[in-house]
């Protein structure tokens, strides 16, 4: 408490009370706005998919096509990139950022992955006017709060 002051404690208490109430009754979603966001994300997803057509678009061999693009970018630009246990070049966000400095393809590929994850892992699951703590989206945060 000395490091941040007494007000920090008060804020933490108020936040704990608010989170407990949210856990109890859930929180409301504006489904109309969610639908607007979904449409915009799907449009952006389609744009990115179009830009990445040469990658393979989910067909068998996509990993090989991506690895070939990475290999070419590394060769042309003297970049060193770590490999996975299977021998593939890593494609973490940080790795894609480095590759994005030399090729726009990797900037688009990173955004494609992010938009796809947002659509599939969050937006698609928020289809109820009220979300409660038993939903996977909230469960992790609620459990972390209890443990921490």
PDB file of C-alpha atoms in Angstrom:
ATOM      1  CA  UNK A   1       0.000   0.000   0.000  1.00  0.00           C
ATOM      2  CA  UNK A   2       2.918   2.367   0.609  1.00  0.00           C
ATOM      3  CA  UNK A   3       4.156   2.067  -2.952  1.00  0.00           C
ATOM      4  CA  UNK A   4       0.904   3.161  -4.619  1.00  0.00           C
ATOM      5  CA  UNK A   5      -0.981   4.865  -1.808  1.00  0.00           C
ATOM      6  CA  UNK A   6      -4.271   4.349  -0.022  1.00  0.00           C
ATOM      7  CA  UNK A   7      -6.423   5.178  -3.040  1.00  0.00           C
ATOM      8  CA  UNK A   8      -5.133   2.104  -4.827  1.00  0.00           C
ATOM      9  CA  UNK A   9      -6.612  -0.076  -2.094  1.00  0.00           C
ATOM     10  CA  UNK A  10      -9.978   1.664  -2.433  1.00  0.00           C
ATOM     11  CA  UNK A  11      -9.959   1.156  -6.201  1.00  0.00           C
ATOM     12  CA  UNK A  12      -9.119  -2.510  -5.785  1.00  0.00           C
ATOM     13  CA  UNK A  13     -11.982  -2.986  -3.326  1.00  0.00           C
ATOM     14  CA  UNK A  14     -14.446  -1.252  -5.669  1.00  0.00           C
ATOM     15  CA  UNK A  15     -13.186  -3.298  -8.617  1.00  0.00           C
ATOM     16  CA  UNK A  16     -13.544  -6.526  -6.634  1.00  0.00           C
ATOM     17  CA  UNK A  17     -17.145  -5.634  -5.740  1.00  0.00           C
ATOM     18  CA  UNK A  18     -17.945  -4.767  -9.365  1.00  0.00           C
ATOM     19  CA  UNK A  19     -16.376  -7.969 -10.679  1.00  0.00           C
ATOM     20  CA  UNK A  20     -18.266 -10.044  -8.156  1.00  0.00           C
ATOM     21  CA  UNK A  21     -21.536  -8.454  -9.305  1.00  0.00           C
ATOM     22  CA  UNK A  22     -20.655  -9.073 -12.954  1.00  0.00           C
ATOM     23  CA  UNK A  23     -19.868 -12.679 -12.090  1.00  0.00           C
ATOM     24  CA  UNK A  24     -23.226 -13.011 -10.374  1.00  0.00           C
ATOM     25  CA  UNK A  25     -25.503 -11.407 -13.011  1.00  0.00           C
ATOM     26  CA  UNK A  26     -23.258 -11.388 -16.082  1.00  0.00           C
ATOM     27  CA  UNK A  27     -23.025  -8.398 -18.345  1.00  0.00           C
ATOM     28  CA  UNK A  28     -25.134  -7.291 -21.242  1.00  0.00           C
ATOM     29  CA  UNK A  29     -24.067  -7.212 -24.859  1.00  0.00           C
ATOM     30  CA  UNK A  30     -25.280  -4.914 -27.598  1.00  0.00           C
ATOM     31  CA  UNK A  31     -25.997  -7.626 -30.154  1.00  0.00           C
ATOM     32  CA  UNK A  32     -26.811  -5.133 -32.912  1.00  0.00           C
ATOM     33  CA  UNK A  33     -23.377  -3.565 -32.536  1.00  0.00           C
ATOM     34  CA  UNK A  34     -21.836  -7.031 -32.315  1.00  0.00           C
ATOM     35  CA  UNK A  35     -23.451  -7.832 -35.649  1.00  0.00           C
ATOM     36  CA  UNK A  36     -21.984  -4.631 -37.166  1.00  0.00           C
ATOM     37  CA  UNK A  37     -18.538  -5.579 -35.896  1.00  0.00           C
ATOM     38  CA  UNK A  38     -18.955  -9.111 -37.237  1.00  0.00           C
ATOM     39  CA  UNK A  39     -19.789  -7.780 -40.704  1.00  0.00           C
ATOM     40  CA  UNK A  40     -16.767  -5.464 -40.700  1.00  0.00           C
ATOM     41  CA  UNK A  41     -14.473  -8.239 -39.495  1.00  0.00           C
ATOM     42  CA  UNK A  42     -15.810 -10.650 -42.114  1.00  0.00           C
ATOM     43  CA  UNK A  43     -15.253  -8.031 -44.811  1.00  0.00           C
ATOM     44  CA  UNK A  44     -11.686  -7.459 -43.657  1.00  0.00           C
ATOM     45  CA  UNK A  45     -11.157 -11.221 -43.451  1.00  0.00           C
ATOM     46  CA  UNK A  46     -12.303 -11.547 -47.075  1.00  0.00           C
ATOM     47  CA  UNK A  47     -10.009  -8.725 -48.191  1.00  0.00           C
ATOM     48  CA  UNK A  48      -7.028 -10.317 -46.483  1.00  0.00           C
ATOM     49  CA  UNK A  49      -7.895 -13.748 -47.847  1.00  0.00           C
ATOM     50  CA  UNK A  50      -7.915 -12.257 -51.346  1.00  0.00           C
ATOM     51  CA  UNK A  51      -4.507 -10.675 -50.770  1.00  0.00           C
ATOM     52  CA  UNK A  52      -3.099 -13.986 -49.534  1.00  0.00           C
ATOM     53  CA  UNK A  53      -4.488 -16.160 -52.359  1.00  0.00           C
ATOM     54  CA  UNK A  54      -1.012 -17.322 -53.368  1.00  0.00           C
ATOM     55  CA  UNK A  55      -0.504 -18.828 -49.921  1.00  0.00           C
ATOM     56  CA  UNK A  56      -2.842 -21.764 -50.451  1.00  0.00           C
ATOM     57  CA  UNK A  57      -6.029 -20.632 -48.703  1.00  0.00           C
ATOM     58  CA  UNK A  58      -6.544 -23.626 -46.430  1.00  0.00           C
ATOM     59  CA  UNK A  59      -5.662 -26.285 -48.975  1.00  0.00           C
ATOM     60  CA  UNK A  60      -3.327 -29.144 -48.194  1.00  0.00           C
ATOM     61  CA  UNK A  61       0.267 -27.956 -48.373  1.00  0.00           C
ATOM     62  CA  UNK A  62      -0.329 -24.484 -46.912  1.00  0.00           C
ATOM     63  CA  UNK A  63       2.389 -24.987 -44.316  1.00  0.00           C
ATOM     64  CA  UNK A  64       4.863 -25.846 -47.036  1.00  0.00           C
ATOM     65  CA  UNK A  65       3.852 -22.788 -49.088  1.00  0.00           C
ATOM     66  CA  UNK A  66       4.242 -20.549 -46.045  1.00  0.00           C
ATOM     67  CA  UNK A  67       7.595 -22.079 -45.179  1.00  0.00           C
ATOM     68  CA  UNK A  68       8.772 -21.511 -48.767  1.00  0.00           C
ATOM     69  CA  UNK A  69       7.777 -17.825 -48.540  1.00  0.00           C
ATOM     70  CA  UNK A  70       9.603 -17.498 -45.235  1.00  0.00           C
ATOM     71  CA  UNK A  71      12.671 -19.252 -46.608  1.00  0.00           C
ATOM     72  CA  UNK A  72      12.714 -16.860 -49.584  1.00  0.00           C
ATOM     73  CA  UNK A  73      12.334 -13.778 -47.346  1.00  0.00           C
ATOM     74  CA  UNK A  74      15.112 -14.974 -45.057  1.00  0.00           C
ATOM     75  CA  UNK A  75      17.418 -15.744 -47.955  1.00  0.00           C
ATOM     76  CA  UNK A  76      16.862 -12.390 -49.668  1.00  0.00           C
ATOM     77  CA  UNK A  77      17.292 -10.321 -46.500  1.00  0.00           C
ATOM     78  CA  UNK A  78      19.800 -12.111 -44.280  1.00  0.00           C
ATOM     79  CA  UNK A  79      17.321 -12.562 -41.427  1.00  0.00           C
ATOM     80  CA  UNK A  80      17.687 -15.384 -38.922  1.00  0.00           C
ATOM     81  CA  UNK A  81      14.473 -16.927 -37.601  1.00  0.00           C
ATOM     82  CA  UNK A  82      14.143 -19.650 -34.954  1.00  0.00           C
ATOM     83  CA  UNK A  83      12.654 -23.025 -35.860  1.00  0.00           C
ATOM     84  CA  UNK A  84      10.100 -25.213 -34.130  1.00  0.00           C
ATOM     85  CA  UNK A  85      10.804 -28.714 -32.841  1.00  0.00           C
ATOM     86  CA  UNK A  86       9.482 -30.053 -36.177  1.00  0.00           C
ATOM     87  CA  UNK A  87      12.015 -27.980 -38.106  1.00  0.00           C
ATOM     88  CA  UNK A  88       9.542 -25.384 -39.412  1.00  0.00           C
ATOM     89  CA  UNK A  89      10.314 -21.687 -39.147  1.00  0.00           C
ATOM     90  CA  UNK A  90       8.410 -20.172 -36.237  1.00  0.00           C
ATOM     91  CA  UNK A  91       5.487 -17.903 -37.055  1.00  0.00           C
ATOM     92  CA  UNK A  92       4.755 -16.171 -33.750  1.00  0.00           C
ATOM     93  CA  UNK A  93       3.515 -12.590 -33.893  1.00  0.00           C
ATOM     94  CA  UNK A  94       7.032 -11.357 -33.126  1.00  0.00           C
ATOM     95  CA  UNK A  95       8.467 -13.488 -35.932  1.00  0.00           C
ATOM     96  CA  UNK A  96       5.835 -12.214 -38.362  1.00  0.00           C
ATOM     97  CA  UNK A  97       6.656  -8.639 -37.307  1.00  0.00           C
ATOM     98  CA  UNK A  98      10.292  -9.220 -38.246  1.00  0.00           C
ATOM     99  CA  UNK A  99       9.294 -10.781 -41.552  1.00  0.00           C
ATOM    100  CA  UNK A 100       6.811  -7.956 -42.135  1.00  0.00           C
ATOM    101  CA  UNK A 101       9.700  -5.522 -42.270  1.00  0.00           C
ATOM    102  CA  UNK A 102      10.825  -7.135 -45.530  1.00  0.00           C
ATOM    103  CA  UNK A 103       7.547  -8.332 -47.062  1.00  0.00           C
ATOM    104  CA  UNK A 104       4.001  -6.955 -46.921  1.00  0.00           C
ATOM    105  CA  UNK A 105       2.750 -10.538 -47.243  1.00  0.00           C
ATOM    106  CA  UNK A 106       3.681 -11.271 -43.613  1.00  0.00           C
ATOM    107  CA  UNK A 107       1.997  -8.091 -42.357  1.00  0.00           C
ATOM    108  CA  UNK A 108      -1.212  -9.220 -44.076  1.00  0.00           C
ATOM    109  CA  UNK A 109      -0.770 -12.814 -42.905  1.00  0.00           C
ATOM    110  CA  UNK A 110      -0.440 -11.695 -39.277  1.00  0.00           C
ATOM    111  CA  UNK A 111      -3.572  -9.547 -39.540  1.00  0.00           C
ATOM    112  CA  UNK A 112      -5.395 -12.426 -41.264  1.00  0.00           C
ATOM    113  CA  UNK A 113      -4.610 -14.704 -38.316  1.00  0.00           C
ATOM    114  CA  UNK A 114      -5.675 -12.040 -35.813  1.00  0.00           C
ATOM    115  CA  UNK A 115      -8.990 -11.326 -37.542  1.00  0.00           C
ATOM    116  CA  UNK A 116      -9.682 -15.053 -37.912  1.00  0.00           C
ATOM    117  CA  UNK A 117      -8.988 -15.637 -34.208  1.00  0.00           C
ATOM    118  CA  UNK A 118     -11.144 -12.678 -33.182  1.00  0.00           C
ATOM    119  CA  UNK A 119     -14.044 -13.925 -35.281  1.00  0.00           C
ATOM    120  CA  UNK A 120     -13.776 -17.588 -34.260  1.00  0.00           C
ATOM    121  CA  UNK A 121     -12.723 -17.334 -30.631  1.00  0.00           C
ATOM    122  CA  UNK A 122     -14.620 -14.301 -29.398  1.00  0.00           C
ATOM    123  CA  UNK A 123     -17.190 -12.641 -31.647  1.00  0.00           C
ATOM    124  CA  UNK A 124     -18.837 -15.906 -32.732  1.00  0.00           C
ATOM    125  CA  UNK A 125     -19.230 -16.970 -29.108  1.00  0.00           C
ATOM    126  CA  UNK A 126     -20.829 -13.696 -28.017  1.00  0.00           C
ATOM    127  CA  UNK A 127     -24.291 -14.527 -29.341  1.00  0.00           C
ATOM    128  CA  UNK A 128     -26.355 -14.015 -26.219  1.00  0.00           C
ATOM    129  CA  UNK A 129     -27.692 -10.727 -24.830  1.00  0.00           C
ATOM    130  CA  UNK A 130     -26.097 -11.555 -21.476  1.00  0.00           C
ATOM    131  CA  UNK A 131     -22.794 -13.298 -20.819  1.00  0.00           C
ATOM    132  CA  UNK A 132     -22.127 -15.012 -17.520  1.00  0.00           C
ATOM    133  CA  UNK A 133     -18.957 -16.218 -15.854  1.00  0.00           C
ATOM    134  CA  UNK A 134     -19.589 -19.806 -16.926  1.00  0.00           C
ATOM    135  CA  UNK A 135     -18.862 -18.713 -20.515  1.00  0.00           C
ATOM    136  CA  UNK A 136     -15.325 -19.629 -21.514  1.00  0.00           C
ATOM    137  CA  UNK A 137     -14.575 -15.998 -22.374  1.00  0.00           C
ATOM    138  CA  UNK A 138     -15.026 -14.916 -18.771  1.00  0.00           C
ATOM    139  CA  UNK A 139     -14.066 -18.074 -16.933  1.00  0.00           C
ATOM    140  CA  UNK A 140     -10.303 -17.623 -17.303  1.00  0.00           C
ATOM    141  CA  UNK A 141     -10.316 -14.067 -15.934  1.00  0.00           C
ATOM    142  CA  UNK A 142     -12.609 -15.007 -13.080  1.00  0.00           C
ATOM    143  CA  UNK A 143     -10.445 -17.999 -12.140  1.00  0.00           C
ATOM    144  CA  UNK A 144      -7.260 -15.913 -12.367  1.00  0.00           C
ATOM    145  CA  UNK A 145      -8.774 -13.372  -9.983  1.00  0.00           C
ATOM    146  CA  UNK A 146      -9.588 -16.083  -7.435  1.00  0.00           C
ATOM    147  CA  UNK A 147      -6.109 -17.592  -7.623  1.00  0.00           C
ATOM    148  CA  UNK A 148      -4.247 -14.256  -7.651  1.00  0.00           C
TER     149      UNK A 148
END
